[in-house]
């Protein structure tokens, strides 16, 4: 189990560009390969425990959703084969297939989204998202001219990293304070953000500050686009900010060490579907109400 | 070739004058000849032949004596290329009875039976007369609705484009159609061997002045239940159904789930007491027997969406009984089907829904409920047993005051409750954290149909940013689409709105006031933008995903 977490961390550090969910799924696949259990039930239990451990290590929504989807995907086949090793091989095959599919998902999203960026556009984005980066990259490769405003996104100043990466791509970028979102909203044409998780209602869970950006964009009638891969769809249905479970709101270490959670500041917030215009996923361009439809297909 | 053509020409004229039987043979012969010689019948000829065949069939059925109307003259005058204009001519000129011996006809004619042309002419004349009379009837316009009495047919019309009759009360033609249908039903409901004492399913008459926006709906009075008009013995309607109808119309059994369960229990009784008449198949006969019962119940109180779905299910099960089943087996199977339906769709669904709903209730919550929904009460009681700390605000409204029943049930469990009337809802909402609502039906476009007042609560809750949760079992999902509360609703007894305080009733004779109308609506529809979450036994879904569930359910069936 500990080796699993180590493997996960090495994956994350080796390839900083990889999504945390992809790294988690790679680790789970390795775990599956090395697993020694004798029965299917035992295998499933071990996998569930492994997912639980990974969630403790990294409390992002994407890890939990990716893990659950991985489990469903590999057990979707009829495991009637009495021979355990054959079953396991089949599961590993499906696992590799799943991994291959989701590694390509970011490219698919970028392909769908970059056409929405027109020449001369001014885009506002929040914090650092690799998917948004990929989208802007493909738009730039398409010889489009646009400028980007990035929020600083405290407490970890992730916005600065995003700005550095964009500068390397020769995209004009400006960093704004989190408090200046309302000020800058009238200048921009659209808002594009990533998501850590997409919930059943069609809303998203993302870095704190996304919700107020969405409210501002609604007030100014600017389109609010979300780019997310399909493995981030999660079976959660928050009604409001308080309804999001604690294990997502705070970092994993904080959950373990903090005495009073009320003193800690959450790192994510929930944006309801009424504020989102469109979601770009590898399943296609969806409206928030279509997310539930896709979730039913994915999970049933 | 020429020979056959010539033959055909003469035959065309001859056929017009011929008796039905002869023409039959001739047209057959003609077809045979054409086929033999490989000549394709022209379009007109085919049309003509078809018409002849139809006429022959009609001629055999008609009992009218042969008439002298032989518009033969016109036929001979016009080239018989197509019979269509010929028959029209015939119809117009039918009154002018001219019988002209047809010299051209070579074949021997038998003029005893009517000729095809005469039949066509008569038929056309009849159609015109009917059309004219229909238009004449439509002109006088809709008469006073109180004089009309009509019963809505079963809501299980398969036709998609037809309007259901129960929302066309002010159209006299529809009224008449329904009266006829009820008569037909009670006749068909009786086997051929039964000695009938022609008891009709009575039509319930509307009561009182109806507000013009809702004049297309029924408005019955509770003081005139349908059962008073049925004589004893009512051989057509099973006594448990009569009892059920009375319970519905007097409001003793109220609430969507209660009505469905009572209906299914009554049907179980009917099935148990049923015996297949000789020469009849159980599958078909039982369904026919149920039809008058359903019409009767509809008269007592319009069917709810949940009842409609339950009836659809039962009818499907009955008609799927294989014919080799003996009567006892079939009855047992049906009874077990009904039991499993009640168990799965209502009892177990309630358990599933409470499981999801309890997740959404956190400690310290203030929950607002409206009226009395059996499902919401069940959820709150379960949550209380699972040691959740919350308090409830019960909102109530006149004239039904159903909230008092909910209050009674919750307080008996020990839950802290507050009671307000709906006029105070914007006063209480700032302290509410969640609103739980029940539903009568969920429509295919995501609208929620529920007790009148629900959409008001949802609207105010939205304004205060309070999440609104609707709890509904999937058997209440219906394929109907509605965007407003006018097009299909239920009007309750207007006398319920009259209040007597200190012995004084101001509205005692409201009927004499010509400018006054009392409106007692029962349902209203809430748009999906006001509803944040729908909890069903399949899980938590947004309101816009109702058609997905319907689609999945249809695939299952």
PDB file of C-alpha atoms in Angstrom, chain B residues 142-392:
ATOM      1  CA  UNK B 142     -70.589  26.782 -26.518  1.00  0.00           C
ATOM      2  CA  UNK B 143     -73.606  26.861 -24.340  1.00  0.00           C
ATOM      3  CA  UNK B 144     -73.678  27.382 -20.602  1.00  0.00           C
ATOM      4  CA  UNK B 145     -71.281  24.851 -19.146  1.00  0.00           C
ATOM      5  CA  UNK B 146     -73.529  23.993 -16.265  1.00  0.00           C
ATOM      6  CA  UNK B 147     -76.004  22.471 -18.615  1.00  0.00           C
ATOM      7  CA  UNK B 148     -73.360  20.263 -20.106  1.00  0.00           C
ATOM      8  CA  UNK B 149     -72.508  17.060 -18.435  1.00  0.00           C
ATOM      9  CA  UNK B 150     -69.657  15.037 -19.705  1.00  0.00           C
ATOM     10  CA  UNK B 151     -67.331  12.491 -18.331  1.00  0.00           C
ATOM     11  CA  UNK B 152     -63.667  12.367 -19.198  1.00  0.00           C
ATOM     12  CA  UNK B 153     -62.706   9.065 -20.732  1.00  0.00           C
ATOM     13  CA  UNK B 154     -59.845   7.057 -19.425  1.00  0.00           C
ATOM     14  CA  UNK B 155     -56.642   9.032 -19.801  1.00  0.00           C
ATOM     15  CA  UNK B 156     -54.991   6.130 -21.541  1.00  0.00           C
ATOM     16  CA  UNK B 157     -55.698   7.420 -25.063  1.00  0.00           C
ATOM     17  CA  UNK B 158     -52.871   6.191 -27.246  1.00  0.00           C
ATOM     18  CA  UNK B 159     -53.377   8.932 -29.857  1.00  0.00           C
ATOM     19  CA  UNK B 160     -50.792  11.622 -29.436  1.00  0.00           C
ATOM     20  CA  UNK B 161     -52.472  14.486 -31.226  1.00  0.00           C
ATOM     21  CA  UNK B 162     -55.973  14.202 -29.777  1.00  0.00           C
ATOM     22  CA  UNK B 163     -56.904  16.436 -26.872  1.00  0.00           C
ATOM     23  CA  UNK B 164     -58.182  14.493 -23.881  1.00  0.00           C
ATOM     24  CA  UNK B 165     -61.894  14.926 -23.461  1.00  0.00           C
ATOM     25  CA  UNK B 166     -61.760  15.975 -19.841  1.00  0.00           C
ATOM     26  CA  UNK B 167     -60.336  19.354 -20.788  1.00  0.00           C
ATOM     27  CA  UNK B 168     -62.928  20.042 -23.470  1.00  0.00           C
ATOM     28  CA  UNK B 169     -65.968  20.369 -21.267  1.00  0.00           C
ATOM     29  CA  UNK B 170     -67.267  23.409 -23.115  1.00  0.00           C
ATOM     30  CA  UNK B 171     -67.401  21.672 -26.483  1.00  0.00           C
ATOM     31  CA  UNK B 172     -70.852  20.088 -26.937  1.00  0.00           C
ATOM     32  CA  UNK B 173     -69.753  17.650 -29.639  1.00  0.00           C
ATOM     33  CA  UNK B 174     -67.165  16.164 -27.327  1.00  0.00           C
ATOM     34  CA  UNK B 175     -69.751  15.888 -24.564  1.00  0.00           C
ATOM     35  CA  UNK B 176     -72.059  13.899 -26.778  1.00  0.00           C
ATOM     36  CA  UNK B 177     -69.284  11.608 -27.896  1.00  0.00           C
ATOM     37  CA  UNK B 178     -68.511  10.811 -24.312  1.00  0.00           C
ATOM     38  CA  UNK B 179     -72.075  10.087 -23.344  1.00  0.00           C
ATOM     39  CA  UNK B 180     -72.244   7.633 -26.193  1.00  0.00           C
ATOM     40  CA  UNK B 181     -68.992   6.072 -25.109  1.00  0.00           C
ATOM     41  CA  UNK B 182     -70.268   5.492 -21.575  1.00  0.00           C
ATOM     42  CA  UNK B 183     -73.343   3.828 -22.923  1.00  0.00           C
ATOM     43  CA  UNK B 184     -71.291   1.618 -25.137  1.00  0.00           C
ATOM     44  CA  UNK B 185     -69.036   0.706 -22.246  1.00  0.00           C
ATOM     45  CA  UNK B 186     -71.762  -0.441 -19.980  1.00  0.00           C
ATOM     46  CA  UNK B 187     -73.171  -2.529 -22.751  1.00  0.00           C
ATOM     47  CA  UNK B 188     -69.886  -4.105 -23.660  1.00  0.00           C
ATOM     48  CA  UNK B 189     -69.086  -4.675 -20.023  1.00  0.00           C
ATOM     49  CA  UNK B 190     -71.928  -7.142 -19.817  1.00  0.00           C
ATOM     50  CA  UNK B 191     -71.502 -10.553 -21.277  1.00  0.00           C
ATOM     51  CA  UNK B 192     -73.917 -11.831 -23.792  1.00  0.00           C
ATOM     52  CA  UNK B 193     -75.310 -14.275 -21.318  1.00  0.00           C
ATOM     53  CA  UNK B 194     -76.068 -11.746 -18.632  1.00  0.00           C
ATOM     54  CA  UNK B 195     -79.617 -10.658 -18.253  1.00  0.00           C
ATOM     55  CA  UNK B 196     -79.042  -6.991 -18.253  1.00  0.00           C
ATOM     56  CA  UNK B 197     -80.874  -4.492 -16.170  1.00  0.00           C
ATOM     57  CA  UNK B 198     -79.645  -1.620 -18.193  1.00  0.00           C
ATOM     58  CA  UNK B 199     -77.843   0.356 -15.536  1.00  0.00           C
ATOM     59  CA  UNK B 200     -75.964   3.159 -17.112  1.00  0.00           C
ATOM     60  CA  UNK B 201     -72.842   4.700 -15.707  1.00  0.00           C
ATOM     61  CA  UNK B 202     -74.294   8.068 -14.865  1.00  0.00           C
ATOM     62  CA  UNK B 203     -72.795  11.253 -16.134  1.00  0.00           C
ATOM     63  CA  UNK B 204     -72.020  13.645 -13.355  1.00  0.00           C
ATOM     64  CA  UNK B 205     -73.233  17.123 -13.954  1.00  0.00           C
ATOM     65  CA  UNK B 206     -71.199  20.230 -13.360  1.00  0.00           C
ATOM     66  CA  UNK B 207     -72.060  22.536 -10.524  1.00  0.00           C
ATOM     67  CA  UNK B 208     -72.080  26.250 -10.242  1.00  0.00           C
ATOM     68  CA  UNK B 209     -70.607  29.038 -12.300  1.00  0.00           C
ATOM     69  CA  UNK B 210     -67.137  28.352 -13.654  1.00  0.00           C
ATOM     70  CA  UNK B 211     -64.514  31.039 -14.051  1.00  0.00           C
ATOM     71  CA  UNK B 212     -64.066  31.553 -17.785  1.00  0.00           C
ATOM     72  CA  UNK B 213     -60.358  30.653 -17.860  1.00  0.00           C
ATOM     73  CA  UNK B 214     -61.226  27.234 -16.486  1.00  0.00           C
ATOM     74  CA  UNK B 215     -64.531  26.654 -18.199  1.00  0.00           C
ATOM     75  CA  UNK B 216     -62.975  23.770 -20.112  1.00  0.00           C
ATOM     76  CA  UNK B 217     -62.674  21.734 -16.898  1.00  0.00           C
ATOM     77  CA  UNK B 218     -65.214  19.965 -14.740  1.00  0.00           C
ATOM     78  CA  UNK B 219     -66.441  21.379 -11.485  1.00  0.00           C
ATOM     79  CA  UNK B 220     -68.404  18.978  -9.326  1.00  0.00           C
ATOM     80  CA  UNK B 221     -70.137  19.449  -5.999  1.00  0.00           C
ATOM     81  CA  UNK B 222     -69.340  17.195  -3.110  1.00  0.00           C
ATOM     82  CA  UNK B 223     -72.962  17.226  -2.029  1.00  0.00           C
ATOM     83  CA  UNK B 224     -74.034  15.400  -5.172  1.00  0.00           C
ATOM     84  CA  UNK B 225     -71.945  12.245  -5.272  1.00  0.00           C
ATOM     85  CA  UNK B 226     -72.273  10.037  -8.268  1.00  0.00           C
ATOM     86  CA  UNK B 227     -73.424   7.088  -6.212  1.00  0.00           C
ATOM     87  CA  UNK B 228     -76.775   8.705  -5.511  1.00  0.00           C
ATOM     88  CA  UNK B 229     -77.652   8.287  -9.129  1.00  0.00           C
ATOM     89  CA  UNK B 230     -76.834   4.619  -9.309  1.00  0.00           C
ATOM     90  CA  UNK B 231     -79.646   2.257  -8.493  1.00  0.00           C
ATOM     91  CA  UNK B 232     -79.250  -0.945  -6.523  1.00  0.00           C
ATOM     92  CA  UNK B 233     -78.348  -3.521  -7.738  1.00  0.00           C
ATOM     93  CA  UNK B 234     -75.624  -1.925  -9.805  1.00  0.00           C
ATOM     94  CA  UNK B 235     -74.742  -4.975 -11.768  1.00  0.00           C
ATOM     95  CA  UNK B 236     -72.216  -3.200 -13.882  1.00  0.00           C
ATOM     96  CA  UNK B 237     -69.989  -1.778 -11.184  1.00  0.00           C
ATOM     97  CA  UNK B 238     -68.295  -3.892  -8.546  1.00  0.00           C
ATOM     98  CA  UNK B 239     -69.185  -2.762  -4.989  1.00  0.00           C
ATOM     99  CA  UNK B 240     -65.602  -2.169  -3.959  1.00  0.00           C
ATOM    100  CA  UNK B 241     -65.246   0.177  -6.895  1.00  0.00           C
ATOM    101  CA  UNK B 242     -68.412   1.994  -5.894  1.00  0.00           C
ATOM    102  CA  UNK B 243     -67.020   2.381  -2.402  1.00  0.00           C
ATOM    103  CA  UNK B 244     -63.714   3.591  -3.764  1.00  0.00           C
ATOM    104  CA  UNK B 245     -65.422   6.111  -5.999  1.00  0.00           C
ATOM    105  CA  UNK B 246     -67.356   7.475  -3.080  1.00  0.00           C
ATOM    106  CA  UNK B 247     -64.194   7.701  -1.001  1.00  0.00           C
ATOM    107  CA  UNK B 248     -62.509   9.642  -3.781  1.00  0.00           C
ATOM    108  CA  UNK B 249     -65.316  12.046  -4.395  1.00  0.00           C
ATOM    109  CA  UNK B 250     -65.810  12.832  -0.717  1.00  0.00           C
ATOM    110  CA  UNK B 251     -62.088  13.334  -0.154  1.00  0.00           C
ATOM    111  CA  UNK B 252     -61.797  10.486   2.331  1.00  0.00           C
ATOM    112  CA  UNK B 253     -58.970   8.965   0.334  1.00  0.00           C
ATOM    113  CA  UNK B 254     -56.734  11.797  -0.804  1.00  0.00           C
ATOM    114  CA  UNK B 255     -53.119  12.094  -1.780  1.00  0.00           C
ATOM    115  CA  UNK B 256     -51.433  10.617  -4.817  1.00  0.00           C
ATOM    116  CA  UNK B 257     -49.965   7.491  -3.203  1.00  0.00           C
ATOM    117  CA  UNK B 258     -53.042   6.754  -1.120  1.00  0.00           C
ATOM    118  CA  UNK B 259     -55.307   6.935  -4.128  1.00  0.00           C
ATOM    119  CA  UNK B 260     -53.097   4.626  -6.196  1.00  0.00           C
ATOM    120  CA  UNK B 261     -52.788   2.051  -3.448  1.00  0.00           C
ATOM    121  CA  UNK B 262     -56.536   2.110  -2.794  1.00  0.00           C
ATOM    122  CA  UNK B 263     -57.175   1.705  -6.493  1.00  0.00           C
ATOM    123  CA  UNK B 264     -54.861  -1.290  -6.731  1.00  0.00           C
ATOM    124  CA  UNK B 265     -56.466  -2.948  -3.706  1.00  0.00           C
ATOM    125  CA  UNK B 266     -59.908  -2.465  -5.190  1.00  0.00           C
ATOM    126  CA  UNK B 267     -58.705  -3.981  -8.441  1.00  0.00           C
ATOM    127  CA  UNK B 268     -57.368  -6.948  -6.538  1.00  0.00           C
ATOM    128  CA  UNK B 269     -60.837  -7.464  -5.126  1.00  0.00           C
ATOM    129  CA  UNK B 270     -62.310  -7.213  -8.588  1.00  0.00           C
ATOM    130  CA  UNK B 271     -59.881  -9.763  -9.953  1.00  0.00           C
ATOM    131  CA  UNK B 272     -60.621 -12.155  -7.133  1.00  0.00           C
ATOM    132  CA  UNK B 273     -64.360 -11.944  -7.683  1.00  0.00           C
ATOM    133  CA  UNK B 274     -64.050 -12.211 -11.417  1.00  0.00           C
ATOM    134  CA  UNK B 275     -65.109 -15.297 -13.306  1.00  0.00           C
ATOM    135  CA  UNK B 276     -64.575 -15.713 -17.000  1.00  0.00           C
ATOM    136  CA  UNK B 277     -67.829 -16.058 -18.881  1.00  0.00           C
ATOM    137  CA  UNK B 278     -67.988 -18.981 -21.295  1.00  0.00           C
ATOM    138  CA  UNK B 279     -66.513 -18.487 -24.734  1.00  0.00           C
ATOM    139  CA  UNK B 280     -64.491 -15.544 -23.530  1.00  0.00           C
ATOM    140  CA  UNK B 281     -60.800 -15.159 -22.955  1.00  0.00           C
ATOM    141  CA  UNK B 282     -59.766 -13.843 -19.581  1.00  0.00           C
ATOM    142  CA  UNK B 283     -57.142 -11.544 -21.013  1.00  0.00           C
ATOM    143  CA  UNK B 284     -59.559  -9.655 -23.191  1.00  0.00           C
ATOM    144  CA  UNK B 285     -62.711  -9.865 -21.149  1.00  0.00           C
ATOM    145  CA  UNK B 286     -61.184  -8.636 -17.899  1.00  0.00           C
ATOM    146  CA  UNK B 287     -59.749  -5.573 -19.590  1.00  0.00           C
ATOM    147  CA  UNK B 288     -63.187  -4.823 -21.003  1.00  0.00           C
ATOM    148  CA  UNK B 289     -64.732  -5.280 -17.595  1.00  0.00           C
ATOM    149  CA  UNK B 290     -62.315  -2.783 -16.123  1.00  0.00           C
ATOM    150  CA  UNK B 291     -63.148  -0.061 -18.597  1.00  0.00           C
ATOM    151  CA  UNK B 292     -66.541   0.937 -17.134  1.00  0.00           C
ATOM    152  CA  UNK B 293     -65.021   0.897 -13.645  1.00  0.00           C
ATOM    153  CA  UNK B 294     -62.342   3.287 -14.722  1.00  0.00           C
ATOM    154  CA  UNK B 295     -64.881   5.583 -16.340  1.00  0.00           C
ATOM    155  CA  UNK B 296     -66.891   5.512 -13.151  1.00  0.00           C
ATOM    156  CA  UNK B 297     -63.890   6.389 -11.007  1.00  0.00           C
ATOM    157  CA  UNK B 298     -63.008   9.134 -13.423  1.00  0.00           C
ATOM    158  CA  UNK B 299     -66.460  10.598 -12.930  1.00  0.00           C
ATOM    159  CA  UNK B 300     -66.095  10.539  -9.185  1.00  0.00           C
ATOM    160  CA  UNK B 301     -62.764  12.290  -9.300  1.00  0.00           C
ATOM    161  CA  UNK B 302     -60.455  12.795 -12.280  1.00  0.00           C
ATOM    162  CA  UNK B 303     -57.670  10.222 -12.377  1.00  0.00           C
ATOM    163  CA  UNK B 304     -54.275  11.260 -11.164  1.00  0.00           C
ATOM    164  CA  UNK B 305     -51.099  10.617 -13.157  1.00  0.00           C
ATOM    165  CA  UNK B 306     -50.008   7.913 -10.715  1.00  0.00           C
ATOM    166  CA  UNK B 307     -53.368   6.147 -11.030  1.00  0.00           C
ATOM    167  CA  UNK B 308     -53.095   6.397 -14.797  1.00  0.00           C
ATOM    168  CA  UNK B 309     -49.707   4.673 -14.770  1.00  0.00           C
ATOM    169  CA  UNK B 310     -50.955   1.982 -12.406  1.00  0.00           C
ATOM    170  CA  UNK B 311     -53.918   1.280 -14.672  1.00  0.00           C
ATOM    171  CA  UNK B 312     -51.644   1.090 -17.703  1.00  0.00           C
ATOM    172  CA  UNK B 313     -49.510  -1.449 -15.891  1.00  0.00           C
ATOM    173  CA  UNK B 314     -52.461  -3.610 -14.861  1.00  0.00           C
ATOM    174  CA  UNK B 315     -53.952  -3.591 -18.327  1.00  0.00           C
ATOM    175  CA  UNK B 316     -50.635  -4.600 -19.795  1.00  0.00           C
ATOM    176  CA  UNK B 317     -50.273  -7.441 -17.318  1.00  0.00           C
ATOM    177  CA  UNK B 318     -53.779  -8.681 -17.959  1.00  0.00           C
ATOM    178  CA  UNK B 319     -53.423  -8.677 -21.702  1.00  0.00           C
ATOM    179  CA  UNK B 320     -50.092 -10.488 -21.400  1.00  0.00           C
ATOM    180  CA  UNK B 321     -51.639 -13.458 -19.639  1.00  0.00           C
ATOM    181  CA  UNK B 322     -50.991 -16.422 -21.925  1.00  0.00           C
ATOM    182  CA  UNK B 323     -54.184 -18.046 -23.063  1.00  0.00           C
ATOM    183  CA  UNK B 324     -53.287 -21.489 -21.803  1.00  0.00           C
ATOM    184  CA  UNK B 325     -53.388 -20.367 -18.182  1.00  0.00           C
ATOM    185  CA  UNK B 326     -56.325 -21.663 -16.224  1.00  0.00           C
ATOM    186  CA  UNK B 327     -58.468 -19.103 -14.518  1.00  0.00           C
ATOM    187  CA  UNK B 328     -57.115 -19.767 -11.031  1.00  0.00           C
ATOM    188  CA  UNK B 329     -53.527 -19.535 -12.165  1.00  0.00           C
ATOM    189  CA  UNK B 330     -54.132 -16.375 -14.079  1.00  0.00           C
ATOM    190  CA  UNK B 331     -55.868 -14.749 -11.137  1.00  0.00           C
ATOM    191  CA  UNK B 332     -53.062 -15.707  -8.799  1.00  0.00           C
ATOM    192  CA  UNK B 333     -50.490 -14.310 -11.168  1.00  0.00           C
ATOM    193  CA  UNK B 334     -52.374 -11.058 -11.516  1.00  0.00           C
ATOM    194  CA  UNK B 335     -52.751 -10.652  -7.780  1.00  0.00           C
ATOM    195  CA  UNK B 336     -49.070 -11.205  -7.252  1.00  0.00           C
ATOM    196  CA  UNK B 337     -48.297  -8.678 -10.010  1.00  0.00           C
ATOM    197  CA  UNK B 338     -50.379  -6.058  -8.282  1.00  0.00           C
ATOM    198  CA  UNK B 339     -48.738  -6.798  -4.953  1.00  0.00           C
ATOM    199  CA  UNK B 340     -45.265  -6.549  -6.397  1.00  0.00           C
ATOM    200  CA  UNK B 341     -46.135  -3.260  -8.113  1.00  0.00           C
ATOM    201  CA  UNK B 342     -47.298  -1.727  -4.855  1.00  0.00           C
ATOM    202  CA  UNK B 343     -44.304  -3.074  -3.040  1.00  0.00           C
ATOM    203  CA  UNK B 344     -41.663  -2.044  -5.557  1.00  0.00           C
ATOM    204  CA  UNK B 345     -42.930   1.232  -6.818  1.00  0.00           C
ATOM    205  CA  UNK B 346     -44.341   2.654  -3.646  1.00  0.00           C
ATOM    206  CA  UNK B 347     -43.066   1.010  -0.489  1.00  0.00           C
ATOM    207  CA  UNK B 348     -39.524   0.157  -1.480  1.00  0.00           C
ATOM    208  CA  UNK B 349     -39.187   3.320  -3.525  1.00  0.00           C
ATOM    209  CA  UNK B 350     -40.003   5.325  -0.398  1.00  0.00           C
ATOM    210  CA  UNK B 351     -37.198   3.516   1.424  1.00  0.00           C
ATOM    211  CA  UNK B 352     -34.745   4.223  -1.390  1.00  0.00           C
ATOM    212  CA  UNK B 353     -35.719   7.858  -1.535  1.00  0.00           C
ATOM    213  CA  UNK B 354     -35.337   8.336   2.213  1.00  0.00           C
ATOM    214  CA  UNK B 355     -31.845   6.901   1.991  1.00  0.00           C
ATOM    215  CA  UNK B 356     -30.773   9.569  -0.500  1.00  0.00           C
ATOM    216  CA  UNK B 357     -32.729  12.313   1.166  1.00  0.00           C
ATOM    217  CA  UNK B 358     -31.245  11.676   4.593  1.00  0.00           C
ATOM    218  CA  UNK B 359     -27.819  12.356   3.090  1.00  0.00           C
ATOM    219  CA  UNK B 360     -29.011  15.826   2.285  1.00  0.00           C
ATOM    220  CA  UNK B 361     -30.265  16.591   5.789  1.00  0.00           C
ATOM    221  CA  UNK B 362     -27.508  17.869   7.993  1.00  0.00           C
ATOM    222  CA  UNK B 363     -27.540  18.730  11.666  1.00  0.00           C
ATOM    223  CA  UNK B 364     -28.940  22.121  12.478  1.00  0.00           C
ATOM    224  CA  UNK B 365     -31.114  22.263   9.373  1.00  0.00           C
ATOM    225  CA  UNK B 366     -34.399  24.134   9.259  1.00  0.00           C
ATOM    226  CA  UNK B 367     -36.607  22.329   6.781  1.00  0.00           C
ATOM    227  CA  UNK B 368     -39.725  23.775   5.237  1.00  0.00           C
ATOM    228  CA  UNK B 369     -42.500  21.472   4.028  1.00  0.00           C
ATOM    229  CA  UNK B 370     -45.785  22.317   2.386  1.00  0.00           C
ATOM    230  CA  UNK B 371     -49.051  20.507   2.836  1.00  0.00           C
ATOM    231  CA  UNK B 372     -49.087  16.809   3.563  1.00  0.00           C
ATOM    232  CA  UNK B 373     -46.958  14.582   1.380  1.00  0.00           C
ATOM    233  CA  UNK B 374     -46.738  11.006   2.595  1.00  0.00           C
ATOM    234  CA  UNK B 375     -43.257  10.664   1.140  1.00  0.00           C
ATOM    235  CA  UNK B 376     -41.843  13.811   2.740  1.00  0.00           C
ATOM    236  CA  UNK B 377     -43.309  12.876   6.099  1.00  0.00           C
ATOM    237  CA  UNK B 378     -41.738   9.440   5.789  1.00  0.00           C
ATOM    238  CA  UNK B 379     -38.353  10.975   5.006  1.00  0.00           C
ATOM    239  CA  UNK B 380     -38.478  13.342   7.961  1.00  0.00           C
ATOM    240  CA  UNK B 381     -39.483  10.581  10.357  1.00  0.00           C
ATOM    241  CA  UNK B 382     -36.668   8.358   9.122  1.00  0.00           C
ATOM    242  CA  UNK B 383     -34.148  11.166   9.421  1.00  0.00           C
ATOM    243  CA  UNK B 384     -35.285  11.844  12.952  1.00  0.00           C
ATOM    244  CA  UNK B 385     -34.823   8.200  13.841  1.00  0.00           C
ATOM    245  CA  UNK B 386     -31.308   8.338  12.441  1.00  0.00           C
ATOM    246  CA  UNK B 387     -30.551  11.018  15.021  1.00  0.00           C
ATOM    247  CA  UNK B 388     -30.339  13.994  12.718  1.00  0.00           C
ATOM    248  CA  UNK B 389     -30.965  17.281  14.505  1.00  0.00           C
ATOM    249  CA  UNK B 390     -33.337  19.489  12.596  1.00  0.00           C
ATOM    250  CA  UNK B 391     -36.563  21.365  12.974  1.00  0.00           C
ATOM    251  CA  UNK B 392     -39.458  21.663  10.586  1.00  0.00           C
TER     252      UNK B 392
END
